[in-house]
Coordinates of C-alpha atoms in Angstrom, one line a residue:
M1 CA 47.7 -9.7 -42.9
K2 CA 44.7 -10.6 -45.0
V3 CA 45.8 -14.2 -44.6
L4 CA 45.4 -14.0 -41.1
Y5 CA 42.1 -12.6 -40.7
K6 CA 40.5 -15.5 -43.1
K7 CA 42.8 -17.7 -41.0
I8 CA 40.9 -16.4 -38.0
K9 CA 37.3 -16.9 -39.6
I10 CA 38.2 -20.2 -40.6
D11 CA 38.9 -21.2 -36.7
I12 CA 36.0 -19.5 -35.1
E13 CA 33.9 -21.4 -37.8
K14 CA 34.8 -24.4 -36.6
K15 CA 34.4 -24.1 -33.4
I16 CA 30.9 -22.8 -33.7
G17 CA 30.4 -25.9 -36.4
F18 CA 28.6 -23.4 -39.3
K19 CA 29.9 -20.4 -41.6
I20 CA 28.7 -17.0 -41.3
S21 CA 27.4 -16.4 -44.3
S22 CA 24.3 -14.7 -43.2
T23 CA 22.7 -12.1 -41.1
T24 CA 21.7 -14.9 -39.1
E25 CA 24.3 -16.5 -38.8
A26 CA 25.9 -13.5 -37.8
R27 CA 23.5 -13.2 -35.0
T28 CA 24.0 -16.4 -33.9
L29 CA 27.8 -15.8 -33.4
L30 CA 27.1 -12.5 -31.3
N31 CA 25.0 -14.6 -29.0
L32 CA 27.5 -17.3 -28.6
L33 CA 29.9 -14.5 -27.5
L34 CA 27.8 -12.9 -25.1
E35 CA 27.4 -16.0 -24.1
N36 CA 31.4 -15.7 -23.5
E37 CA 31.3 -12.7 -21.8
I38 CA 33.0 -11.5 -24.3
F39 CA 30.9 -7.7 -25.5
D40 CA 33.3 -5.6 -27.4
L41 CA 31.6 -6.5 -30.7
S42 CA 28.2 -5.7 -32.4
L43 CA 26.3 -7.2 -35.1
S44 CA 27.6 -4.8 -37.7
T45 CA 31.0 -5.5 -36.9
I46 CA 30.7 -9.1 -37.0
R47 CA 29.1 -8.8 -40.4
R48 CA 31.9 -6.1 -42.3
F49 CA 34.3 -8.8 -40.7
W50 CA 33.1 -11.7 -42.6
G51 CA 31.9 -9.1 -45.5
L52 CA 28.2 -9.1 -45.1
L53 CA 28.7 -5.2 -45.2
P54 CA 31.4 -3.2 -47.1
D55 CA 34.1 -4.2 -44.9
R56 CA 37.5 -1.7 -43.3
K57 CA 40.6 -2.7 -41.9
P58 CA 39.2 -4.2 -38.4
H59 CA 40.6 -2.3 -35.2
E60 CA 42.5 -4.4 -32.8
K61 CA 39.6 -4.3 -30.0
T62 CA 37.8 -6.9 -32.6
L63 CA 40.3 -8.8 -33.0
N64 CA 41.3 -9.0 -29.5
A65 CA 37.6 -9.8 -28.8
L66 CA 37.2 -13.0 -31.8
A67 CA 40.8 -14.0 -30.3
A68 CA 39.2 -14.0 -27.0
F69 CA 36.3 -16.5 -28.1
L70 CA 39.1 -19.2 -29.3
G71 CA 40.7 -18.7 -26.0
Y72 CA 43.5 -16.7 -26.6
K73 CA 44.5 -13.5 -24.6
T74 CA 45.0 -11.0 -27.4
Y75 CA 45.3 -11.0 -31.1
L76 CA 49.2 -11.3 -31.2
D77 CA 48.9 -14.7 -29.0
Y78 CA 46.9 -16.0 -31.6
V79 CA 49.0 -14.8 -34.3
T80 CA 52.1 -16.4 -32.3
S81 CA 50.6 -19.4 -31.6
K82 CA 50.0 -19.9 -35.6
N83 CA 53.7 -19.9 -35.9
R84 CA 55.1 -23.4 -37.3
F85 CA 57.6 -23.7 -34.2
E86 CA 54.3 -23.7 -31.9
Q87 CA 52.8 -26.7 -33.6
L88 CA 56.2 -28.5 -32.9
F89 CA 55.8 -27.7 -29.1
I90 CA 52.2 -28.6 -28.6
D91 CA 52.6 -32.3 -30.7
E92 CA 56.0 -32.5 -28.3
K93 CA 53.6 -31.7 -25.2
I94 CA 51.1 -34.1 -26.5
Q95 CA 54.0 -37.0 -26.7
R96 CA 55.3 -36.2 -23.1
L97 CA 51.7 -36.5 -21.9
K98 CA 51.2 -39.9 -23.4
H99 CA 54.3 -40.7 -21.5
K100 CA 53.3 -39.9 -17.9
D101 CA 51.7 -42.2 -15.4
D102 CA 48.8 -39.7 -15.0
L103 CA 47.8 -36.4 -15.3
S104 CA 48.4 -33.1 -13.0
N105 CA 45.4 -30.1 -13.2
S106 CA 48.3 -28.3 -15.8
D107 CA 47.8 -30.9 -18.2
F108 CA 43.9 -30.8 -18.1
K109 CA 44.4 -26.9 -18.4
F110 CA 46.9 -27.3 -21.2
I111 CA 44.2 -30.5 -23.2
E112 CA 41.5 -27.9 -22.4
S113 CA 43.5 -24.9 -24.0
L114 CA 44.2 -26.7 -27.2
Y115 CA 40.5 -28.4 -27.6
H116 CA 39.3 -25.2 -27.3
K117 CA 42.0 -24.2 -29.9
S118 CA 42.0 -26.1 -32.3
G119 CA 38.0 -27.7 -31.7
H120 CA 39.0 -31.6 -32.2
A121 CA 38.9 -33.8 -29.5
N122 CA 41.7 -36.4 -31.4
F123 CA 44.7 -35.8 -29.8
V124 CA 42.4 -36.6 -26.2
V125 CA 41.6 -40.2 -27.7
S126 CA 44.9 -40.8 -29.1
L127 CA 46.5 -39.9 -25.1
F128 CA 43.2 -42.7 -24.0
E129 CA 44.2 -45.0 -26.4
H130 CA 47.8 -45.1 -25.9
A131 CA 46.5 -45.5 -22.0
V132 CA 45.0 -48.6 -22.9
M133 CA 47.8 -50.2 -24.7
F134 CA 50.1 -49.9 -21.8
N135 CA 47.5 -50.7 -19.3
K136 CA 47.8 -47.1 -17.3
W137 CA 44.1 -47.6 -15.4
R138 CA 45.0 -44.7 -13.3
Y139 CA 45.9 -42.3 -16.4
I140 CA 42.3 -43.4 -18.1
E141 CA 40.2 -43.1 -14.5
Q142 CA 41.6 -39.7 -14.9
L143 CA 40.8 -38.8 -18.6
F144 CA 37.1 -40.0 -17.4
D145 CA 37.2 -37.9 -14.2
A146 CA 35.1 -34.3 -14.6
S147 CA 36.0 -33.4 -11.5
Q148 CA 39.4 -32.9 -12.6
H149 CA 39.1 -33.6 -17.0
K150 CA 36.5 -30.2 -17.1
L151 CA 35.6 -30.8 -21.2
L152 CA 33.6 -33.5 -20.2
V153 CA 30.9 -31.4 -18.0
I154 CA 27.6 -30.7 -19.2
K155 CA 26.5 -27.2 -19.7
D156 CA 23.3 -26.1 -20.9
H157 CA 22.5 -29.5 -22.9
R158 CA 25.4 -29.3 -24.8
N159 CA 28.4 -30.7 -25.2
S160 CA 30.7 -31.1 -28.2
F161 CA 33.3 -32.7 -27.1
L162 CA 32.1 -35.5 -25.0
M163 CA 30.1 -36.2 -28.4
G164 CA 33.4 -36.4 -30.6
F165 CA 35.2 -37.4 -27.6
S166 CA 33.2 -40.9 -27.2
Y167 CA 32.5 -41.4 -30.9
Q168 CA 36.2 -41.4 -31.9
V169 CA 36.7 -43.8 -28.6
S170 CA 34.4 -46.4 -29.8
I171 CA 35.7 -46.1 -33.5
F172 CA 38.6 -47.4 -31.0
L173 CA 37.2 -50.0 -29.3
N174 CA 35.2 -51.6 -32.7
S175 CA 38.5 -51.3 -34.4
I176 CA 41.1 -53.2 -32.0
P177 CA 41.6 -57.1 -32.9
A178 CA 38.9 -59.0 -30.6
L179 CA 41.9 -60.6 -28.3
T180 CA 42.5 -57.0 -27.2
F181 CA 39.2 -55.9 -26.5
N182 CA 38.6 -58.7 -25.1
K183 CA 41.3 -58.1 -22.4
I184 CA 41.0 -54.7 -21.8
I185 CA 37.0 -54.0 -21.9
D186 CA 36.2 -55.1 -18.0
S187 CA 38.8 -53.2 -17.0
L188 CA 37.3 -50.5 -19.0
L189 CA 33.7 -51.0 -17.5
S190 CA 35.3 -51.1 -14.3
V191 CA 35.8 -47.6 -14.7
D192 CA 33.0 -44.9 -14.0
G193 CA 34.0 -42.5 -15.8
F194 CA 33.6 -44.7 -19.1
K195 CA 30.2 -46.3 -19.1
T196 CA 29.1 -42.3 -18.4
H197 CA 30.8 -40.8 -20.7
V198 CA 30.7 -43.0 -23.6
V199 CA 28.5 -46.2 -23.6
Y200 CA 25.8 -43.9 -22.2
I201 CA 27.1 -41.3 -24.8
Y202 CA 27.5 -42.4 -28.2
I203 CA 24.8 -44.9 -28.6
D204 CA 26.1 -47.2 -31.2
I205 CA 22.9 -48.8 -32.4
I206 CA 24.5 -50.1 -35.9
N207 CA 26.7 -52.1 -33.8
I208 CA 24.2 -53.2 -30.8
N209 CA 25.0 -56.7 -32.2
K210 CA 28.2 -56.7 -31.7
R211 CA 30.8 -54.9 -29.6
Y212 CA 28.6 -52.4 -28.5
G213 CA 26.1 -55.2 -27.3
N214 CA 29.1 -57.0 -26.1
I215 CA 30.0 -53.9 -23.4
L216 CA 26.2 -53.5 -22.3
E217 CA 25.6 -57.4 -21.4
R218 CA 28.9 -57.1 -19.3
I219 CA 27.5 -54.5 -17.3
N220 CA 26.7 -55.7 -13.7
S221 CA 23.2 -54.6 -13.3
K222 CA 23.1 -55.6 -10.0
T223 CA 25.3 -52.9 -9.3
C224 CA 23.2 -49.9 -11.5
K225 CA 21.5 -47.3 -10.6
S226 CA 18.0 -47.3 -11.6
E227 CA 18.5 -45.0 -14.0
E228 CA 21.0 -47.2 -16.1
K229 CA 18.9 -50.2 -15.7
I230 CA 16.2 -48.5 -17.3
F231 CA 18.6 -47.6 -20.0
L232 CA 20.3 -51.3 -20.6
N233 CA 16.7 -52.8 -20.4
L234 CA 15.5 -50.3 -22.9
I235 CA 18.6 -50.7 -25.7
L236 CA 18.9 -54.4 -25.2
S237 CA 15.0 -54.2 -26.2
L238 CA 15.6 -52.2 -29.2
G239 CA 18.2 -54.4 -30.3
S240 CA 16.3 -57.3 -29.9
F241 CA 13.0 -56.1 -32.4
L242 CA 16.0 -55.0 -34.4
S243 CA 17.5 -58.7 -34.7
G244 CA 13.8 -59.9 -35.7
R245 CA 12.4 -61.1 -32.5
K246 CA 9.5 -59.7 -30.7
P247 CA 9.4 -56.6 -28.7
K248 CA 9.9 -57.4 -25.0
F249 CA 7.1 -55.8 -22.4
F250 CA 9.2 -53.3 -20.2
K251 CA 7.8 -50.9 -17.5
A252 CA 9.1 -48.3 -15.5
T253 CA 7.8 -47.2 -12.2
L254 CA 5.9 -44.0 -12.5
R255 CA 9.0 -42.3 -10.2
E256 CA 11.1 -43.5 -11.6
I257 CA 10.3 -42.3 -15.1
E258 CA 9.7 -38.7 -13.2
T259 CA 13.4 -38.6 -12.7
L260 CA 14.6 -39.4 -16.1
P261 CA 16.6 -37.4 -18.1
D262 CA 14.8 -36.0 -20.9
I263 CA 16.5 -38.4 -23.7
L264 CA 16.0 -41.2 -21.6
K265 CA 12.2 -40.4 -21.0
G266 CA 11.8 -39.3 -24.3
R267 CA 13.1 -43.0 -25.6
Y268 CA 11.4 -44.9 -23.1
Y269 CA 7.6 -43.3 -24.2
G270 CA 9.0 -44.2 -27.4
Y271 CA 10.0 -47.7 -27.1
Q272 CA 6.6 -48.0 -25.4
I273 CA 4.6 -47.1 -28.3
L274 CA 6.7 -49.2 -30.8
Y275 CA 6.2 -52.5 -28.3
Y276 CA 2.1 -51.6 -28.3
T277 CA 2.2 -51.0 -32.1
E278 CA 3.6 -54.3 -32.8
C279 CA 1.7 -55.9 -30.1
G280 CA -1.2 -54.2 -31.9
N281 CA -2.5 -52.5 -29.1
N282 CA -3.1 -49.0 -30.6
E283 CA -4.9 -47.9 -27.6
K284 CA -2.3 -48.0 -25.6
A285 CA 0.2 -46.7 -27.9
I286 CA -1.8 -43.7 -28.3
Y287 CA -1.8 -43.6 -24.3
Y288 CA 1.8 -43.5 -24.2
F289 CA 2.2 -40.8 -27.2
K290 CA -0.5 -38.7 -25.3
K291 CA 1.7 -39.3 -21.8
F292 CA 4.8 -38.1 -23.8
K293 CA 3.5 -35.1 -24.7
S294 CA 1.7 -33.8 -21.6
D295 CA 4.3 -34.7 -19.9
M296 CA 6.3 -31.7 -21.2
N297 CA 6.8 -28.6 -18.9
Q298 CA 8.9 -25.4 -19.3
D299 CA 12.1 -26.8 -18.1
T300 CA 12.2 -29.7 -20.6
Y301 CA 14.9 -30.1 -23.4
I302 CA 12.9 -30.6 -26.7
I303 CA 15.5 -31.7 -28.7
N304 CA 17.2 -33.9 -26.3
Y305 CA 13.4 -35.3 -25.6
L306 CA 13.0 -35.9 -29.0
H307 CA 15.4 -37.2 -30.5
E308 CA 15.2 -41.0 -29.4
F309 CA 11.6 -40.5 -29.1
I310 CA 11.2 -40.2 -32.8
N311 CA 13.5 -42.6 -33.6
H312 CA 11.5 -45.1 -32.2
L313 CA 8.5 -43.6 -34.4
I314 CA 10.4 -44.5 -37.1
F315 CA 11.5 -48.0 -36.4
S316 CA 7.3 -48.4 -35.8
K317 CA 6.4 -47.0 -38.7
R318 CA 4.3 -44.3 -36.5
F319 CA 4.2 -41.9 -39.8
D320 CA 0.7 -40.0 -38.0
M321 CA 2.7 -39.4 -34.5
I322 CA 5.7 -38.6 -36.4
D323 CA 3.3 -35.9 -38.3
E324 CA 2.2 -34.7 -35.8
I325 CA 5.3 -33.9 -33.4
I326 CA 7.3 -32.3 -36.5
T327 CA 4.6 -29.9 -37.4
E328 CA 4.2 -29.0 -33.7
F329 CA 7.8 -28.8 -32.8
Y330 CA 8.9 -28.1 -35.5
D331 CA 10.4 -24.2 -34.5
A332 CA 11.8 -26.0 -31.3
I333 CA 13.3 -28.8 -33.5
M334 CA 15.2 -26.0 -35.9
D335 CA 16.1 -23.3 -33.7
D336 CA 19.1 -21.3 -34.3
Y337 CA 21.6 -24.2 -32.4
N338 CA 20.3 -27.0 -33.9
I339 CA 19.9 -25.8 -37.5
H340 CA 23.7 -26.2 -37.8
S341 CA 23.4 -30.1 -36.9
Y342 CA 23.3 -31.4 -40.0
L343 CA 22.0 -34.8 -38.6
V344 CA 18.8 -32.7 -37.7
I345 CA 18.2 -31.6 -40.8
F346 CA 18.9 -34.9 -41.9
I347 CA 16.5 -36.7 -39.9
V348 CA 13.7 -33.7 -40.5
N349 CA 13.9 -34.3 -44.2
I350 CA 13.9 -38.1 -44.4
N351 CA 10.4 -37.3 -42.4
E352 CA 9.0 -35.1 -44.8
V353 CA 9.9 -37.3 -47.7
I354 CA 8.4 -39.8 -46.6
F355 CA 4.9 -37.7 -45.8
Y356 CA 5.5 -36.7 -49.4
L357 CA 5.9 -40.2 -50.7
R358 CA 3.3 -41.4 -48.4
N359 CA 0.6 -38.4 -50.1
N360 CA 1.9 -39.2 -53.9
N361 CA 4.1 -36.3 -54.3
L362 CA 6.7 -37.8 -55.9
K363 CA 8.4 -35.0 -57.5
K364 CA 8.3 -33.1 -54.0
A365 CA 10.7 -36.4 -52.5
Y366 CA 12.5 -37.0 -55.3
R367 CA 13.9 -33.3 -55.2
L368 CA 13.8 -33.0 -50.9
F369 CA 15.8 -36.6 -51.6
C370 CA 18.3 -35.7 -53.6
N371 CA 19.1 -32.8 -51.5
L372 CA 20.0 -35.6 -48.6
D373 CA 24.0 -35.2 -48.4
L374 CA 24.7 -38.5 -47.6
E375 CA 28.3 -38.0 -47.2
K376 CA 27.6 -36.0 -43.2
I377 CA 26.1 -39.2 -42.2
K378 CA 28.4 -41.6 -43.2
Y379 CA 31.4 -40.1 -41.5
G380 CA 30.6 -38.3 -38.4
S381 CA 27.2 -39.2 -37.2
I382 CA 26.2 -40.7 -33.8
C383 CA 22.9 -41.9 -36.2
D384 CA 24.4 -43.7 -39.0
Y385 CA 21.6 -46.5 -39.3
Y386 CA 19.4 -43.6 -40.4
L387 CA 20.8 -44.6 -43.9
I388 CA 18.9 -47.8 -43.7
F389 CA 15.8 -45.3 -44.3
Y390 CA 17.9 -43.5 -46.9
H391 CA 18.4 -46.7 -48.6
I392 CA 14.4 -48.0 -48.4
L393 CA 13.5 -44.1 -49.4
G394 CA 15.7 -44.2 -52.4
Y395 CA 14.1 -47.5 -53.2
H396 CA 10.7 -46.4 -53.0
I397 CA 11.5 -42.9 -55.1
H398 CA 13.5 -43.6 -58.1
G399 CA 12.1 -45.2 -61.3
N400 CA 15.5 -46.3 -62.9
F401 CA 15.8 -49.9 -62.3
N402 CA 19.8 -50.1 -62.1
I403 CA 19.3 -47.1 -59.3
K404 CA 16.3 -48.5 -57.8
N405 CA 18.4 -52.0 -57.5
N406 CA 21.3 -50.5 -55.9
H407 CA 19.4 -48.9 -52.8
K408 CA 18.0 -52.2 -51.9
S409 CA 21.4 -54.1 -52.3
E410 CA 22.5 -51.5 -50.0
Y411 CA 20.2 -51.5 -48.0
H412 CA 20.6 -55.6 -47.7
K413 CA 24.4 -54.5 -47.1
L414 CA 23.6 -53.0 -43.9
S415 CA 21.2 -54.4 -42.2
T416 CA 22.9 -57.6 -43.1
N417 CA 26.0 -56.5 -41.4
A418 CA 24.3 -55.0 -38.4
K419 CA 22.9 -58.3 -38.1
F420 CA 19.3 -56.6 -38.4
Q421 CA 16.7 -59.3 -39.0
R422 CA 13.9 -56.6 -38.8
F423 CA 14.8 -55.2 -42.2
D424 CA 13.9 -57.4 -45.0
D425 CA 12.5 -57.8 -47.9
T426 CA 8.9 -57.5 -46.1
Y427 CA 10.0 -54.4 -44.1
L428 CA 11.3 -52.7 -47.4
E429 CA 8.3 -52.7 -49.4
T430 CA 6.0 -52.2 -47.4
F431 CA 7.8 -49.6 -45.5
I432 CA 5.4 -46.5 -46.7
L433 CA 2.7 -48.0 -46.7
N434 CA -0.3 -47.3 -43.5
K435 CA -0.5 -49.9 -41.6

C-alpha cells in the first residue's frame, strides 16, 4: 500500500512541477487544490501525507481528494489505472487515434483526460507527427482548434500543456529532412491554430536564422492582424540585430501598443531600448524604460510583461536597468508559482552573477554561478540562447585557463551554429564592462 502512496505523491509532484519538501510547497499545493474546487484537505493533512509531520494511515477521503486532483473519480480508480493492462489499453487507443481521419468529441475528452493524468504532451505530439506524415490536414486543423481541443485554452496566463506541446512540435520541425519541411510548412501555416499555438508560443530565437526564421518569413504579413505584424517586425528585427546588423527602426502607434498582450508589449518596449541604446540615444532609451514602468497597471501580468523585456535589456547590456527592474519586481518574479520554474530562477541568477562581476565581487559571483543547473536549460528550456550568456560569464569568472578556454569555445560554437555574428570576441571580452 505504501508503494501506491509513494506513486500518487510522485504523480502529483509531476503534475504541479515541484516536490513537496516544505510547508511553503505544501501550502502552494493546497492553493492549487482549492483552485480546482477540491476542499477536503487541510494544510496539516498535506504535510502529514508528505512526511512533514508524523504520519499515520491516510483516510479514504484524503486519498480520494488527491486522486480527484489527478483527474480520477476515486482513489480506487487511480489504483486501477496503474495496472499494466490499463497502459496497454492507452497505447492501443493512441494508435487507433493516429489512424483516424478526424477526431470526435470523445477523442478529445480522452486526450484531455490522459494529459491531466500523465502531465506529458508527448502522445499529442505523436498524433500531430503522424498526421503530418500522412497529409491529414483536417485532422491537424482539429488538433490546433481551441474550440475542440480544450488543452490549448490559456487560463490565468498559464498553460503548461501549450508550452510543452509547442516546444516539441518545434523540435520535430527542426529535425525532419529539408525536403519534407519545405513540402509541409506552407500547408501548416495555412492552419490558423498552428501559428497561434506553435509559432507565436515557442519563440525559437536560437533558430531565427534557420527554420524558425524561415517559417516567420513565409507568413504573409498582408493577411495578418496588427498584433501579428508587430510581433513579426520585432522578432525578425531582433534576429537581424543578433546576426550582426544594425537594429532596424520600428514604431507602433499608441493605439496599437495599448491593445498588445503583456508579453508582446514588454517585447516592444525592450526592443525600443535596444534600438536607441545601439544608436547612442540614451535619452530615448530612458524614455522607453520609464514608459515601460508607467504602462503597468493592476491588470498587468508582471512575469509575462517582464520576461521578453529583460531579454532585450541583456542583449543591449543595459545592466543599470536590469538591476532596477529585478530589485523593484523581485517578489513578483519569484512568487509561489514562478519560483518552481527553473528558467525564471536561472534568468534572475544570471543577472545577479553579472551584478557581482561588475561590482568586483568575484567570490559571490563564482559561488552563484557554480550553483546554476545547466542541464535544465540545455533540455526542456524555451530560452536555450541563455547558454550563450552562461558561457560568457563562465569565461569571465574562471581563472583556470583550460576552463576559461572551454567556455570561450562553447560560446563560439553556440553563436556560430546560430549564425549570431553579434556574439564575437569583442562582445565576449567587453560584456560586463560599463557602456
